[in-house]
Coordinates of C-alpha atoms in Angstrom, one line a residue:
M1 CA 74.6 -6.4 22.6
S2 CA 75.5 -2.8 23.6
S3 CA 78.6 -1.4 22.1
Y4 CA 81.2 1.1 23.5
N5 CA 80.3 3.6 20.7
D6 CA 76.6 3.4 21.3
I7 CA 76.9 4.2 24.9
Q8 CA 79.4 7.0 24.2
K9 CA 77.0 8.6 21.8
F10 CA 74.1 8.2 24.3
L11 CA 76.1 9.9 27.0
K12 CA 76.9 12.8 24.6
T13 CA 73.3 13.4 23.7
R14 CA 72.5 13.5 27.4
G15 CA 75.1 16.1 27.9
A16 CA 76.9 14.0 30.5
K17 CA 80.3 15.8 30.3
F18 CA 80.7 15.1 34.1
I19 CA 81.4 11.4 33.2
S20 CA 85.2 11.2 33.1
A21 CA 85.3 7.7 31.9
F22 CA 83.1 4.5 31.6
R23 CA 83.8 0.8 31.6
L24 CA 81.5 -1.8 30.1
N25 CA 81.6 -5.4 31.3
E26 CA 79.5 -7.6 29.0
L27 CA 79.8 -10.7 31.1
S28 CA 78.1 -9.3 34.2
G29 CA 75.9 -6.9 32.1
T30 CA 77.2 -3.8 34.0
L31 CA 78.3 -0.3 33.0
L32 CA 80.6 1.6 35.4
L33 CA 80.4 5.4 35.2
E34 CA 83.4 7.3 36.7
V35 CA 82.6 10.7 38.2
P36 CA 85.2 13.1 39.8
L37 CA 84.1 13.9 43.4
D38 CA 84.5 17.6 42.7
H39 CA 81.9 17.5 39.9
I40 CA 79.1 16.4 42.2
R41 CA 77.0 19.1 43.8
E42 CA 73.6 19.5 45.6
K43 CA 72.1 20.7 42.4
A44 CA 73.2 19.9 38.8
G45 CA 74.7 22.7 36.8
R46 CA 77.0 23.4 33.9
G47 CA 79.9 20.9 34.1
F48 CA 78.4 19.5 37.4
T49 CA 76.0 16.8 38.3
S50 CA 74.0 15.8 41.3
K51 CA 73.0 12.5 42.9
R52 CA 69.5 13.0 41.6
Q53 CA 70.8 13.5 38.0
L54 CA 73.1 10.5 38.2
S55 CA 70.2 8.3 39.3
S56 CA 68.1 9.6 36.4
L57 CA 70.9 9.0 34.0
G58 CA 71.4 5.4 35.3
R59 CA 67.7 4.6 34.9
A60 CA 67.8 5.9 31.3
I61 CA 70.9 3.7 30.5
E62 CA 69.3 0.7 32.1
E63 CA 66.1 1.1 30.0
K64 CA 67.8 1.7 26.7
F65 CA 70.8 -0.8 27.0
H66 CA 69.5 -3.2 29.6
L67 CA 72.6 -2.8 31.6
R68 CA 73.1 -2.4 35.3
V69 CA 74.7 1.0 36.0
L70 CA 77.2 1.5 38.8
V71 CA 78.7 4.9 39.7
A72 CA 82.2 5.1 40.9
V73 CA 83.3 8.4 42.6
R74 CA 86.9 9.4 42.0
D75 CA 88.8 12.3 43.7
S76 CA 92.4 11.6 43.0
E77 CA 94.8 9.5 40.8
Q78 CA 96.1 7.9 44.0
L79 CA 92.7 6.3 44.8
L80 CA 92.5 5.2 41.2
G81 CA 95.8 3.5 41.6
L82 CA 94.4 1.6 44.7
E83 CA 91.7 0.2 42.5
S84 CA 94.3 -0.9 40.0
G85 CA 96.4 -2.5 42.8
L86 CA 93.4 -4.4 44.2
R87 CA 92.4 -5.7 40.8
S88 CA 95.9 -7.0 40.2
V89 CA 95.9 -8.8 43.6
L90 CA 92.6 -10.5 43.0
L91 CA 93.3 -11.4 39.4
H92 CA 96.6 -13.0 40.5
R93 CA 95.1 -14.9 43.4
Y94 CA 91.8 -15.9 41.7
P95 CA 92.6 -16.1 37.9
N96 CA 89.8 -18.7 37.4
H97 CA 87.1 -16.7 39.3
V98 CA 87.7 -12.9 39.1
T99 CA 87.6 -11.0 35.9
D100 CA 87.5 -7.4 37.1
T101 CA 87.2 -5.1 40.2
Y102 CA 85.7 -1.7 40.6
M103 CA 85.9 0.7 43.4
S104 CA 84.1 3.9 44.4
F105 CA 85.2 6.5 47.0
P106 CA 82.1 8.5 48.0
T107 CA 83.9 10.3 50.9
G108 CA 87.6 9.9 50.1
D109 CA 88.3 7.6 53.0
T110 CA 85.5 5.1 52.5
T111 CA 85.0 2.8 49.6
L112 CA 82.5 0.5 47.8
V113 CA 83.8 -2.5 46.1
W114 CA 82.3 -4.5 43.2
V115 CA 84.0 -7.8 42.1
V116 CA 83.1 -9.3 38.7
L117 CA 83.1 -13.1 38.7
K118 CA 83.1 -15.6 35.9
E119 CA 80.5 -17.6 37.6
P120 CA 78.5 -17.5 40.9
P121 CA 80.8 -18.3 43.9
D122 CA 80.3 -20.7 46.7
E123 CA 80.1 -19.2 50.3
L124 CA 83.8 -20.2 51.2
M125 CA 85.1 -18.5 48.1
T126 CA 83.1 -15.4 48.8
R127 CA 84.4 -15.1 52.4
E128 CA 88.0 -15.7 51.2
I129 CA 87.9 -12.9 48.6
Q130 CA 86.2 -10.5 51.1
G131 CA 89.0 -11.2 53.5
H132 CA 91.6 -10.2 51.0
I133 CA 89.7 -7.1 50.1
N134 CA 89.3 -6.0 53.7
S135 CA 92.9 -6.6 54.5
F136 CA 94.1 -4.6 51.4
L137 CA 91.8 -1.7 52.2
S138 CA 92.7 -1.7 55.9
D139 CA 96.5 -1.5 54.9
A140 CA 95.6 1.5 52.8
G141 CA 93.8 3.2 55.7
L142 CA 90.4 2.9 54.1
T143 CA 87.0 1.8 55.5
C144 CA 85.0 -0.6 53.3
E145 CA 81.3 0.2 53.3
N146 CA 80.3 -2.7 51.1
I147 CA 81.5 -5.5 48.8
E148 CA 79.3 -6.7 46.1
F149 CA 79.9 -9.7 43.7
L150 CA 78.7 -9.4 40.1
T151 CA 77.9 -12.6 38.4
P152 CA 77.3 -13.4 34.7
S153 CA 73.9 -11.9 33.5
S154 CA 73.7 -14.4 30.6
V155 CA 74.2 -18.2 30.6
V156 CA 77.8 -19.2 29.9
P157 CA 77.9 -22.4 27.8
S158 CA 78.8 -25.6 29.5
L159 CA 81.2 -28.0 28.0
P160 CA 78.5 -30.4 26.8
A161 CA 76.8 -27.4 25.0
I162 CA 80.1 -26.5 23.3
L163 CA 80.6 -30.1 22.3
R164 CA 77.1 -30.3 20.9
S165 CA 77.8 -27.2 18.8
V166 CA 81.0 -28.8 17.4
K167 CA 79.1 -32.0 16.6
I168 CA 76.4 -30.3 14.7
K169 CA 78.6 -27.8 12.8
A170 CA 81.8 -29.9 12.2
P171 CA 84.0 -29.3 10.6
V172 CA 83.8 -25.8 12.2
D173 CA 86.2 -23.1 13.2
L174 CA 86.3 -21.0 16.4
A175 CA 84.1 -18.1 15.0
G176 CA 81.5 -20.6 13.8
I177 CA 81.2 -22.3 17.2
M178 CA 80.9 -18.9 18.9
D179 CA 78.3 -17.8 16.3
D180 CA 76.2 -21.0 16.9
L181 CA 76.4 -20.7 20.7
T182 CA 75.4 -17.0 20.6
K183 CA 72.4 -17.7 18.3
K184 CA 71.2 -20.2 21.0
G185 CA 71.2 -17.4 23.6
L186 CA 74.5 -18.5 25.3
F187 CA 77.2 -16.0 26.2
C188 CA 80.8 -16.5 25.4
P189 CA 83.0 -13.7 27.1
N190 CA 85.3 -13.7 24.1
E191 CA 87.2 -15.8 21.6
R192 CA 90.1 -16.3 23.9
W193 CA 87.7 -17.8 26.6
L194 CA 86.1 -20.2 24.1
S195 CA 89.5 -21.2 22.7
G196 CA 90.6 -22.2 26.2
K197 CA 87.6 -24.4 26.6
L198 CA 88.2 -26.1 23.3
D199 CA 91.9 -26.6 24.1
S200 CA 90.9 -28.2 27.4
A201 CA 88.5 -30.5 25.6
R202 CA 91.1 -31.4 23.1
K203 CA 93.5 -32.3 25.8
R204 CA 91.0 -34.6 27.2
G205 CA 90.6 -36.3 23.9
L206 CA 87.1 -35.1 23.2
L207 CA 87.8 -33.3 20.0
V208 CA 90.5 -32.7 17.4
R209 CA 91.8 -29.5 15.7
S210 CA 93.1 -29.6 12.2
R211 CA 95.9 -27.6 10.8
T212 CA 93.5 -25.2 9.1
G213 CA 91.9 -24.5 12.6
V214 CA 88.6 -26.4 12.3
Y215 CA 87.3 -28.7 15.0
S216 CA 85.5 -32.1 15.1
L217 CA 84.5 -34.4 17.8
T218 CA 86.3 -37.7 18.5
S219 CA 84.3 -40.9 19.4
L220 CA 84.9 -40.0 23.0
G221 CA 83.5 -36.5 22.4
L222 CA 80.5 -37.9 20.6
E223 CA 79.7 -40.1 23.7
A224 CA 79.8 -37.0 25.9
V225 CA 77.1 -35.2 23.9
P226 CA 73.6 -36.0 25.5
H227 CA 71.4 -38.0 23.3
T228 CA 67.6 -37.5 22.9
R229 CA 64.9 -38.6 20.5
S230 CA 63.3 -35.2 20.2
R231 CA 63.2 -33.0 17.1
T232 CA 65.8 -30.8 18.6
S233 CA 68.3 -33.6 19.2
S234 CA 71.9 -33.0 18.0
D235 CA 71.6 -35.9 15.5
I236 CA 68.6 -34.4 13.7
E237 CA 70.2 -31.0 13.6
R238 CA 73.3 -32.4 12.2
I239 CA 71.4 -34.3 9.5
L240 CA 69.4 -31.2 8.5
L241 CA 72.6 -29.1 8.3
L242 CA 74.3 -31.7 6.1
A243 CA 71.3 -31.7 3.8
K244 CA 71.5 -28.0 3.7
R245 CA 75.1 -28.1 2.8
R246 CA 74.3 -31.1 0.4
Q247 CA 77.1 -33.1 2.2
W248 CA 76.7 -36.7 3.0

């Protein structure tokens, strides 16, 4: 997975001094490049960039890091404060759905909005969030050109997948569960997210957590894990792991 330092080094090698800041969102697989409006010209030059150069830089980043590149144009701290305000409103109203919000101001009085979601929304939720955004921007005297929702680029593990990992690896700590899920191609936003999922399962009686911080399934949790007769069944994986550990 791309790191902040890797991207920073890449921008430096490209001489992209016109990028004032960038923000990486691993959940949606996006990279936001912030560019001051007064640094954009018809033709690129020393300390300045052009729309053509930004497009070229975006393609290079996408090819190297496999990220979608968004360009947010800024022209004042006041507009940056509006983005922070909208983000706070959406995170407060939709804590279980929204993870971040980006805004670009291509002309100063118009804006583009990107909303990063934890999972694909239904149509009703989409309309509701759009309504709050339009109302917020209207009160600020801005015209919204477009609202785009960014959803996870990787598959977030379901509860059965998390329980399956615990079953196979038990007794296992938080880091061990995250490592196992990642190796299977699943994406956990962070340890806090995974810890929340485990706590929810614990409250439902699906697993237990010891004083040393390791997890194991309860009988109810074992019943919740899908059973198959294939070579990749959780029972067989569990037996192979115990044999490797020499634990029976």
